Short mmCIF file of C-alpha atoms in Angstrom, two decimals:
data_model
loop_
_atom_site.label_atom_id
_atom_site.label_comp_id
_atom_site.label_asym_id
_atom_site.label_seq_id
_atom_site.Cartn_x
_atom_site.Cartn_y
_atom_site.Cartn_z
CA UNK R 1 53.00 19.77 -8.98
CA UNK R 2 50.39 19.60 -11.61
CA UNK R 3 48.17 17.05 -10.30
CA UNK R 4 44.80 17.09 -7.79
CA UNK R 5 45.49 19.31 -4.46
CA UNK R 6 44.63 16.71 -2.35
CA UNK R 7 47.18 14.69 -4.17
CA UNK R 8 49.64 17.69 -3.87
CA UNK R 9 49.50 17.45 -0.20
CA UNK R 10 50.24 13.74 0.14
CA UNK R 11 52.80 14.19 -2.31
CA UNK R 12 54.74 17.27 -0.44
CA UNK R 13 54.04 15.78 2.67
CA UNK R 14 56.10 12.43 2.44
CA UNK R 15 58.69 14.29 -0.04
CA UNK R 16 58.98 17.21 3.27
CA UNK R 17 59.20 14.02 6.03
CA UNK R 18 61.76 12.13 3.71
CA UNK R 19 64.04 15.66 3.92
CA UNK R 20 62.90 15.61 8.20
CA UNK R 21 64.74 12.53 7.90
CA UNK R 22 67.80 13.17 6.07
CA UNK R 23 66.81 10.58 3.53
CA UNK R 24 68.76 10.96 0.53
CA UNK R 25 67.01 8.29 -1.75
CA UNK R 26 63.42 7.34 -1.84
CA UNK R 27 60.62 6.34 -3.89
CA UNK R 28 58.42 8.86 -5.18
CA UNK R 29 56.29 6.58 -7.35
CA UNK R 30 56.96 2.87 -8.14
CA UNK R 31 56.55 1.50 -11.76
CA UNK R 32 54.79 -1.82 -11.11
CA UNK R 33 54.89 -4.48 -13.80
CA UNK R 34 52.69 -7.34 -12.59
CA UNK R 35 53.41 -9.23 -16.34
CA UNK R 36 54.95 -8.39 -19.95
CA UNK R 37 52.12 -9.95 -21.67
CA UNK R 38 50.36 -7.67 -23.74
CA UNK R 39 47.64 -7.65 -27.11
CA UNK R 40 49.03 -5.03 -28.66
CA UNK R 41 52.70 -4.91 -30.20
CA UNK R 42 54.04 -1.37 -30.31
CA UNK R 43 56.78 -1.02 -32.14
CA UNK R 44 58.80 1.38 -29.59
CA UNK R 45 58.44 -1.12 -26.89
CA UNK R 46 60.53 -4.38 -26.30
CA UNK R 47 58.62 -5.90 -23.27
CA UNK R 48 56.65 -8.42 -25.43
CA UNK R 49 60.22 -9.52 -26.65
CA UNK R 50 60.56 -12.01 -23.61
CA UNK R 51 60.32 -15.93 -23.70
CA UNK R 52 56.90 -17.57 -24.12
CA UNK R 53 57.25 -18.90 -20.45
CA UNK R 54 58.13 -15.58 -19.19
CA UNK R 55 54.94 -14.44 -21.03
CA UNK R 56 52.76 -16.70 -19.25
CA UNK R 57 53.52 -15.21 -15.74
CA UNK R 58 51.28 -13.60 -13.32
CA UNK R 59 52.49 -11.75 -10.22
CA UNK R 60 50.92 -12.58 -7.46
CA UNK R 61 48.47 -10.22 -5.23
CA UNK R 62 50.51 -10.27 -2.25
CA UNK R 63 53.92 -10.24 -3.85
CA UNK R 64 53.02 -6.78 -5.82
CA UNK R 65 51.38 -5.30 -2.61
CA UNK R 66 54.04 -5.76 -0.64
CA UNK R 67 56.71 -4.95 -2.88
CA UNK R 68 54.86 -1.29 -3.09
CA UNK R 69 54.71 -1.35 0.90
CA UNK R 70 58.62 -2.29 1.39
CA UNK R 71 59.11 0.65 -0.80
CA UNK R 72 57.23 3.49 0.91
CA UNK R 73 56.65 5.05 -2.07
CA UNK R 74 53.11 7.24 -1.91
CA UNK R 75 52.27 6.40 -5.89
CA UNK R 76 52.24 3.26 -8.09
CA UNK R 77 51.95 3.04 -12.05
CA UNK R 78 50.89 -0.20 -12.47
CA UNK R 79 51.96 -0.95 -15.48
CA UNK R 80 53.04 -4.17 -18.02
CA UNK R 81 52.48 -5.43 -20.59
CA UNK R 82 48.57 -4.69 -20.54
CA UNK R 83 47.62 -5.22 -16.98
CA UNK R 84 44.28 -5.45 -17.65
CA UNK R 85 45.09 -8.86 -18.75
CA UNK R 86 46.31 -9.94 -15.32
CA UNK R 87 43.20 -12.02 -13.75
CA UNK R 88 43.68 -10.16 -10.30
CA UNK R 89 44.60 -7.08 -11.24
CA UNK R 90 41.79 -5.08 -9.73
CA UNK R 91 42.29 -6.85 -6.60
CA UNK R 92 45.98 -5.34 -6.50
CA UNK R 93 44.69 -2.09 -7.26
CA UNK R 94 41.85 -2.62 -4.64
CA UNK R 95 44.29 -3.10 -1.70
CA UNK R 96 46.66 -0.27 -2.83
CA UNK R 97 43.88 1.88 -2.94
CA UNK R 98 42.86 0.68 0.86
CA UNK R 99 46.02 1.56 1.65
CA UNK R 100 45.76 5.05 0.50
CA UNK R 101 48.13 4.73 -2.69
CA UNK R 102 48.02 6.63 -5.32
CA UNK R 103 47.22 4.26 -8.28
CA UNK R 104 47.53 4.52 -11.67
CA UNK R 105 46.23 2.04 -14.07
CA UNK R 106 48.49 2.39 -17.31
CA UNK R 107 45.95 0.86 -20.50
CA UNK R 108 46.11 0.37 -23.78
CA UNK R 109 41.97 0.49 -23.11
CA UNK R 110 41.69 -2.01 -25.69
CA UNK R 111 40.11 -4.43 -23.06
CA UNK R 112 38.83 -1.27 -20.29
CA UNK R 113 35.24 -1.75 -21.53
CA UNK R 114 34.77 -5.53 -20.94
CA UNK R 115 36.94 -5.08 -17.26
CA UNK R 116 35.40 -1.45 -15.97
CA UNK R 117 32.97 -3.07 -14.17
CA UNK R 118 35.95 -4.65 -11.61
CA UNK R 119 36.96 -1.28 -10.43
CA UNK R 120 35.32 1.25 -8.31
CA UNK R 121 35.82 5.28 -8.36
CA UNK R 122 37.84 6.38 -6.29
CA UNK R 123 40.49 10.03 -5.27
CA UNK R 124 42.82 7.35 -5.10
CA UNK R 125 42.80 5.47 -8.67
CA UNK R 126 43.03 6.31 -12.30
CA UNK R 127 42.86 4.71 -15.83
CA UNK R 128 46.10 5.90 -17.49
CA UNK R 129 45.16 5.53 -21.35
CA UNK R 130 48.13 5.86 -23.81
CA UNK R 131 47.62 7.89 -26.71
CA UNK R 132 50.49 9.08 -28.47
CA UNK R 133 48.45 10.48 -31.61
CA UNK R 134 45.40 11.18 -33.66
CA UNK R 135 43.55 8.22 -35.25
CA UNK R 136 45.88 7.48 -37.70
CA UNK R 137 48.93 8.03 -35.99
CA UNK R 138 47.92 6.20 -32.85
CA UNK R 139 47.32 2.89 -35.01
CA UNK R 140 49.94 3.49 -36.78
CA UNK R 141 52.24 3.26 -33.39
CA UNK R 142 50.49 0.11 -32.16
CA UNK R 143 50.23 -1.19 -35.41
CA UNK R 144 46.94 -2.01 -35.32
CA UNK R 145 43.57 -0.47 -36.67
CA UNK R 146 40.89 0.53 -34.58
CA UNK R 147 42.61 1.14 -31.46
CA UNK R 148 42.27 4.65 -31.39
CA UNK R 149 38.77 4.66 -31.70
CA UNK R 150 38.42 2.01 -28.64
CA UNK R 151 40.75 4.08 -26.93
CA UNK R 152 38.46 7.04 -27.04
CA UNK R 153 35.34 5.08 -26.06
CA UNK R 154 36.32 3.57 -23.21
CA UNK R 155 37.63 7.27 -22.03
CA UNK R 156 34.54 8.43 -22.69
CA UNK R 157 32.58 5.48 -20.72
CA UNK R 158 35.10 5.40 -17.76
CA UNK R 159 34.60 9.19 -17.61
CA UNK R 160 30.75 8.72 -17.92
CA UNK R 161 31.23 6.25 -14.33
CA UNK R 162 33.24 8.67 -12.37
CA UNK R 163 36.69 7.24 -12.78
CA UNK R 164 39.68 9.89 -13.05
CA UNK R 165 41.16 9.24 -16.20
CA UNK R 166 44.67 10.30 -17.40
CA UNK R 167 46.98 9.93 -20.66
CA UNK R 168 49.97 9.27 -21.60
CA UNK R 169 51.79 9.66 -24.78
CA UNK R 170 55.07 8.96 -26.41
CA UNK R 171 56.61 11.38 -29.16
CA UNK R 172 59.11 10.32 -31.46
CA UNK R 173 60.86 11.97 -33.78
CA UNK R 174 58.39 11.23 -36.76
CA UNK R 175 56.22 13.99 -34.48
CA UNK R 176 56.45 18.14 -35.15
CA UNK R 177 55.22 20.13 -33.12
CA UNK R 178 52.24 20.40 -34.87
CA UNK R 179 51.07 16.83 -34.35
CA UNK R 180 51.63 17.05 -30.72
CA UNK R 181 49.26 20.19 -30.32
CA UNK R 182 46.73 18.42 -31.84
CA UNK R 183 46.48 15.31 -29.57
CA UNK R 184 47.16 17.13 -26.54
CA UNK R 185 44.38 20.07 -27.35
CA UNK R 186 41.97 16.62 -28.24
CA UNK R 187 42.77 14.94 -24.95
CA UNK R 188 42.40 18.26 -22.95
CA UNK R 189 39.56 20.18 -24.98
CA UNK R 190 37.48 17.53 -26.88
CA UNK R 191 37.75 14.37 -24.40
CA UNK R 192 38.59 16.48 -21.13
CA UNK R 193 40.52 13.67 -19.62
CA UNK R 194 41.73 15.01 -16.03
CA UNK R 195 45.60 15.03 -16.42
CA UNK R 196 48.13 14.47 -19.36
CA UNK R 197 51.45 12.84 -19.08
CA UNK R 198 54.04 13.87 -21.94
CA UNK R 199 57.63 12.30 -22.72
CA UNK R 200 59.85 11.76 -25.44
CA UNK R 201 60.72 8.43 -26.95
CA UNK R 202 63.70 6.32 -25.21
CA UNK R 203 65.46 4.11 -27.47
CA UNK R 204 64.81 1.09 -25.56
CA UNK R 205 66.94 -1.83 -26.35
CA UNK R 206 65.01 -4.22 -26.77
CA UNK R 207 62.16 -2.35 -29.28
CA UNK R 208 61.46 -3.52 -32.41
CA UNK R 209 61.87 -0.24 -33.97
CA UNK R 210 65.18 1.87 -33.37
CA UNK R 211 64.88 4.39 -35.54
CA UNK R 212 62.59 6.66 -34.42
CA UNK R 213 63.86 8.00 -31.02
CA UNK R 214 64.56 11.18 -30.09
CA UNK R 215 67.72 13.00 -29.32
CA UNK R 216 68.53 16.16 -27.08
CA UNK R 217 68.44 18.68 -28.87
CA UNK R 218 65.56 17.46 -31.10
CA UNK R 219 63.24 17.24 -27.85
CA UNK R 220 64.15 20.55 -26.66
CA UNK R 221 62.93 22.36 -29.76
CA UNK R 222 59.61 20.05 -30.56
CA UNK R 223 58.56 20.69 -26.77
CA UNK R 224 59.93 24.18 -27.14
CA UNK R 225 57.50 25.04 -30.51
CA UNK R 226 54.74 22.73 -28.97
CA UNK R 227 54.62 24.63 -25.83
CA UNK R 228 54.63 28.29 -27.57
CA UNK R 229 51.58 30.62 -27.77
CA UNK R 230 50.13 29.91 -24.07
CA UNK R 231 49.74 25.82 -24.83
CA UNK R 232 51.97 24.42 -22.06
CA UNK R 233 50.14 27.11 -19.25
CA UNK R 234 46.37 25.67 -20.64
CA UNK R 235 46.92 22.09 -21.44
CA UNK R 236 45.89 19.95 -17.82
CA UNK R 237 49.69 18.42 -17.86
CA UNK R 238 50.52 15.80 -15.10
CA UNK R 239 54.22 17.24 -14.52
CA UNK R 240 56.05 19.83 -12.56
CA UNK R 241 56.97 23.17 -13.97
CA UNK R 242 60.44 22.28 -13.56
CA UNK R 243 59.95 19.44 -16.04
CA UNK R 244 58.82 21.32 -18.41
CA UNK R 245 60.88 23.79 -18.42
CA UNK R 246 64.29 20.63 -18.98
CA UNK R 247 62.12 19.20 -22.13
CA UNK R 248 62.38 22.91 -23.97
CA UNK R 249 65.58 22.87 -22.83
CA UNK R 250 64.93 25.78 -20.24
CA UNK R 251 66.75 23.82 -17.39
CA UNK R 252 68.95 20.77 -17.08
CA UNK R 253 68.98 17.78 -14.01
CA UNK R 254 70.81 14.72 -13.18
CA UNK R 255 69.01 11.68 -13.04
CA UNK R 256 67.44 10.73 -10.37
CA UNK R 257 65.97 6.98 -11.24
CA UNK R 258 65.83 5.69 -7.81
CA UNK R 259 62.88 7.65 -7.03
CA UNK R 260 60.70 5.72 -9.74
CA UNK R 261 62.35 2.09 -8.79
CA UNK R 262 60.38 -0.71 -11.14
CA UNK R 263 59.14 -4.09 -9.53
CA UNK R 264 58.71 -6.73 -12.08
CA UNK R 265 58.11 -10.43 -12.15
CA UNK R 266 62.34 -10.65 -11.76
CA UNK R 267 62.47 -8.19 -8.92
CA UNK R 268 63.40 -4.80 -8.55
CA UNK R 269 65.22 -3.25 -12.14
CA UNK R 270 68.18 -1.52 -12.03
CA UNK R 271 68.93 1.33 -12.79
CA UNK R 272 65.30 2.17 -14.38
CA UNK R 273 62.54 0.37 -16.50
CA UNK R 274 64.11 1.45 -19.29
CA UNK R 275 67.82 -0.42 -18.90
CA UNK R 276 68.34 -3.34 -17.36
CA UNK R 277 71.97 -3.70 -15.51
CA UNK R 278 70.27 -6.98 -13.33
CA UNK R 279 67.81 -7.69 -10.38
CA UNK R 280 67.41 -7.85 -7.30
CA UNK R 281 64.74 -9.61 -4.19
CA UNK R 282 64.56 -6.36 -1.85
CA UNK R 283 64.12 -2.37 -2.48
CA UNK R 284 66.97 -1.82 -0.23
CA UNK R 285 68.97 -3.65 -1.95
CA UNK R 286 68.08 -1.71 -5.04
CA UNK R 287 69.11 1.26 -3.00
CA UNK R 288 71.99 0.39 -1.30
CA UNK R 289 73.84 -1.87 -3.68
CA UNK R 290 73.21 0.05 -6.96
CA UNK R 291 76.08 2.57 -8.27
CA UNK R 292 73.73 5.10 -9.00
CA UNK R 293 76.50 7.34 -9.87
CA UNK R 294 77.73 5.64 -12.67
CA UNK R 295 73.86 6.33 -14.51
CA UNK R 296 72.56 9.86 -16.42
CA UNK R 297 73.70 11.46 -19.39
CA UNK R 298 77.19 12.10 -20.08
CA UNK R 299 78.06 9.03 -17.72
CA UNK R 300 76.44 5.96 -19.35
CA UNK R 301 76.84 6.06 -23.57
CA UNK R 302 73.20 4.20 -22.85
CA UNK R 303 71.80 7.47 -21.61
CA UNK R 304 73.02 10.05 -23.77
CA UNK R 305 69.39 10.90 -25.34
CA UNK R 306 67.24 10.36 -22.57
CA UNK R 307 64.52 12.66 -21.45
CA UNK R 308 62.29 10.49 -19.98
CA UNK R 309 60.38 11.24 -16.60
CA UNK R 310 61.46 8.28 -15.04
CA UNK R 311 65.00 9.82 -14.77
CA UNK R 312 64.52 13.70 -14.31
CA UNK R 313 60.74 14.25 -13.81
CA UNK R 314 62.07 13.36 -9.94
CA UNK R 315 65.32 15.37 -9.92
CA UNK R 316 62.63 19.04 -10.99
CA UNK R 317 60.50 17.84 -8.23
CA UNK R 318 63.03 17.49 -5.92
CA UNK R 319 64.40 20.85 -6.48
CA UNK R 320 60.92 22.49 -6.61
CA UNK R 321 60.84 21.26 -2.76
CA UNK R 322 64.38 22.80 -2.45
CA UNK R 323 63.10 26.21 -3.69
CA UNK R 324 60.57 28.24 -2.03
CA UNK R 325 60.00 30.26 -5.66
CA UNK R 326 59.44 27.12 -7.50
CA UNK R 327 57.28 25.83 -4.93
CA UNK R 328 54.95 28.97 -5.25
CA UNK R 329 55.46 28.48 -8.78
CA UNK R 330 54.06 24.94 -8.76
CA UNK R 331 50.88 25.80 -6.36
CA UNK R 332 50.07 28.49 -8.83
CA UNK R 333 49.83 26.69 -11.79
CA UNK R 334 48.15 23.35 -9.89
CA UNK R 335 45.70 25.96 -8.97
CA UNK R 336 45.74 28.10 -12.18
CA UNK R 337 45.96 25.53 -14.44
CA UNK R 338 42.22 24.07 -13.40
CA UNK R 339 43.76 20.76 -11.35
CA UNK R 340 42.43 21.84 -8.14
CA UNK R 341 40.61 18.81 -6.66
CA UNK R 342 37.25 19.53 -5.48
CA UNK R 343 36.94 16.18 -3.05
CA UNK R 344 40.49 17.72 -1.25
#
């Protein structure tokens, strides 16, 4: 996979001793959502669409610690809502990190400058900034001015401390491929953030704005065009080849959304953060008593257009494991592609 070696190793590790097992589903990375508050309101996101009261909710420490531990899973996005606005939030990331997670702060960075001094560098954590344009098209998305230019700033000060930092960004179908080289040769040439993380808009439900999203085919060829001419080999992208290869439409999975189970202030999500079929208390009860079967395009009408990497980025890293060519593949390019982490 495209992402740190020493990372790499933990990652293939627990994905070879869930196979040992005969475990067929686990959590590769959990999407924790600690609140739905956020400052911004984007217009392809619906979480800021709950109750006042719901709004005013903070997960405790312990609960989202433990709900990462009942899972297993190796990773965590934490995610929201802006978490940065949760009081304790780098106390959760503090004892994930001390238990040798993976963490991943997901940020608007409109509040990373005042909060940076909370954290602490570490192999284990990183600021994931979304960007999903230039200047103008960024603040266009969160519908506010300036945030761009914040945005970049705090990368540039969290960088200037030590911290890994990492993007992610969002294309819709107001994007060519045109606009996505240039955000994704700014993040990886002009800021030189460490990874990038790339998918195509969901229509989620509850988002303000529904007309925007993408559809199959129309991801296939932006990603196609965007990745021509060497770009998708030189960018620092935080996927697997495999990935890649389903958003140009070189390869097709199932979905696999039980390996990025969400844990929000109403429990554990199913089928995925992005739908919402119900709740419940306990991961294996997520597991056990969901009909994952009955979820993926071409089975639920909800599904038909999604990409996202929530759903399939697991299913191409699963079968990387499964394949001793794509496994090669994927240590080359980790290693080719400039990822290769010097603290490993």
């Amino acid at each position: 996979m495209a992402m740190p070696l020493r990372q790499t190793i933990r990652v293939g590790t627990y994905l070879l001793e869930q196979k040992l097992r005969k475990r067929e589903k686990f959590p590769l990375i959990v999407e924790l959502e600690p609140l739905y508050a956020c400052n911004l309101a984007c217009e392809g996101c619906g979480k800021i669409q709950h109750p006042a009261g719901v709004l005013k909710q903070r997960m405790p420490v312990a609960q989202a610690v433990g709900a990462v531990l009942e899972s297993g899973a190796p990773m965590v996005s934490i995610a929201g809502g802006e978490p940065l606005m949760h009081p304790q939030i780098d106390e959760i990331v503090r004892q994930l990190v001390a238990k040798r997670k993976y963490v991943f702060l997901c940020t608007n960075a409109m509040l990373l400058r005042k909060k940076i001094e909370k954290f602490t560098p570490s192999p284990y954590f990183a600021f994931a900034v979304h960007i999903d344009g230039l200047r103008e098209r960024h603040d266009e998305s969160v519908a506010k001015e300036g945030v761009f230019d914040e945005a970049v700033a705090a990368i540039k000060e969290a960088k200037r401390r030590g911290f890994r930092v990492t993007t992610n960004s969002t294309f819709f179908n107001t994007d060519t491929p045109q606009t996505i080289i240039e955000v994704l040769n700014y993040l990886n040439d002009d800021l030189q953030v460490d990874e990038m993380m790339i998918s195509p808009a969901y229509a989620y439900e509850k988002a303000p704005d529904q007309e925007h999203f993408l559809g199959v085919e129309q991801t296939r060829e932006l990603f196609k065009k965007a990745f021509a001419g060497g770009n998708r080999r030189r960018w620092r992208l935080n996927h697997s080849p495999l990935f890649l290869d389903f958003l140009e439409g070189k390869a097709d999975f199932p979905c696999t959304a039980w390996a990025i189970p969400n844990y929000s202030l109403f429990g554990w999500q199913r089928p995925c953060y992005l739908m919402s079929d119900g709740y419940v208390p306990t991961y294996r009860e997520l597991i056990e008593e969901t009909d994952w079967s009955k979820y993926g395009r071409g089975k639920d009408p909800r599904c038909a257009n999604c990409m996202a990497h929530c759903g399939y980025e697991p299913t191409a890293v699963l079968a990387t494991m499964g394949s001793l060519k794509e496994s090669l593949r994927a240590v080359r390019e980790t290693v080719g592609g400039g990822n290769r982490d010097k603290s490993a």
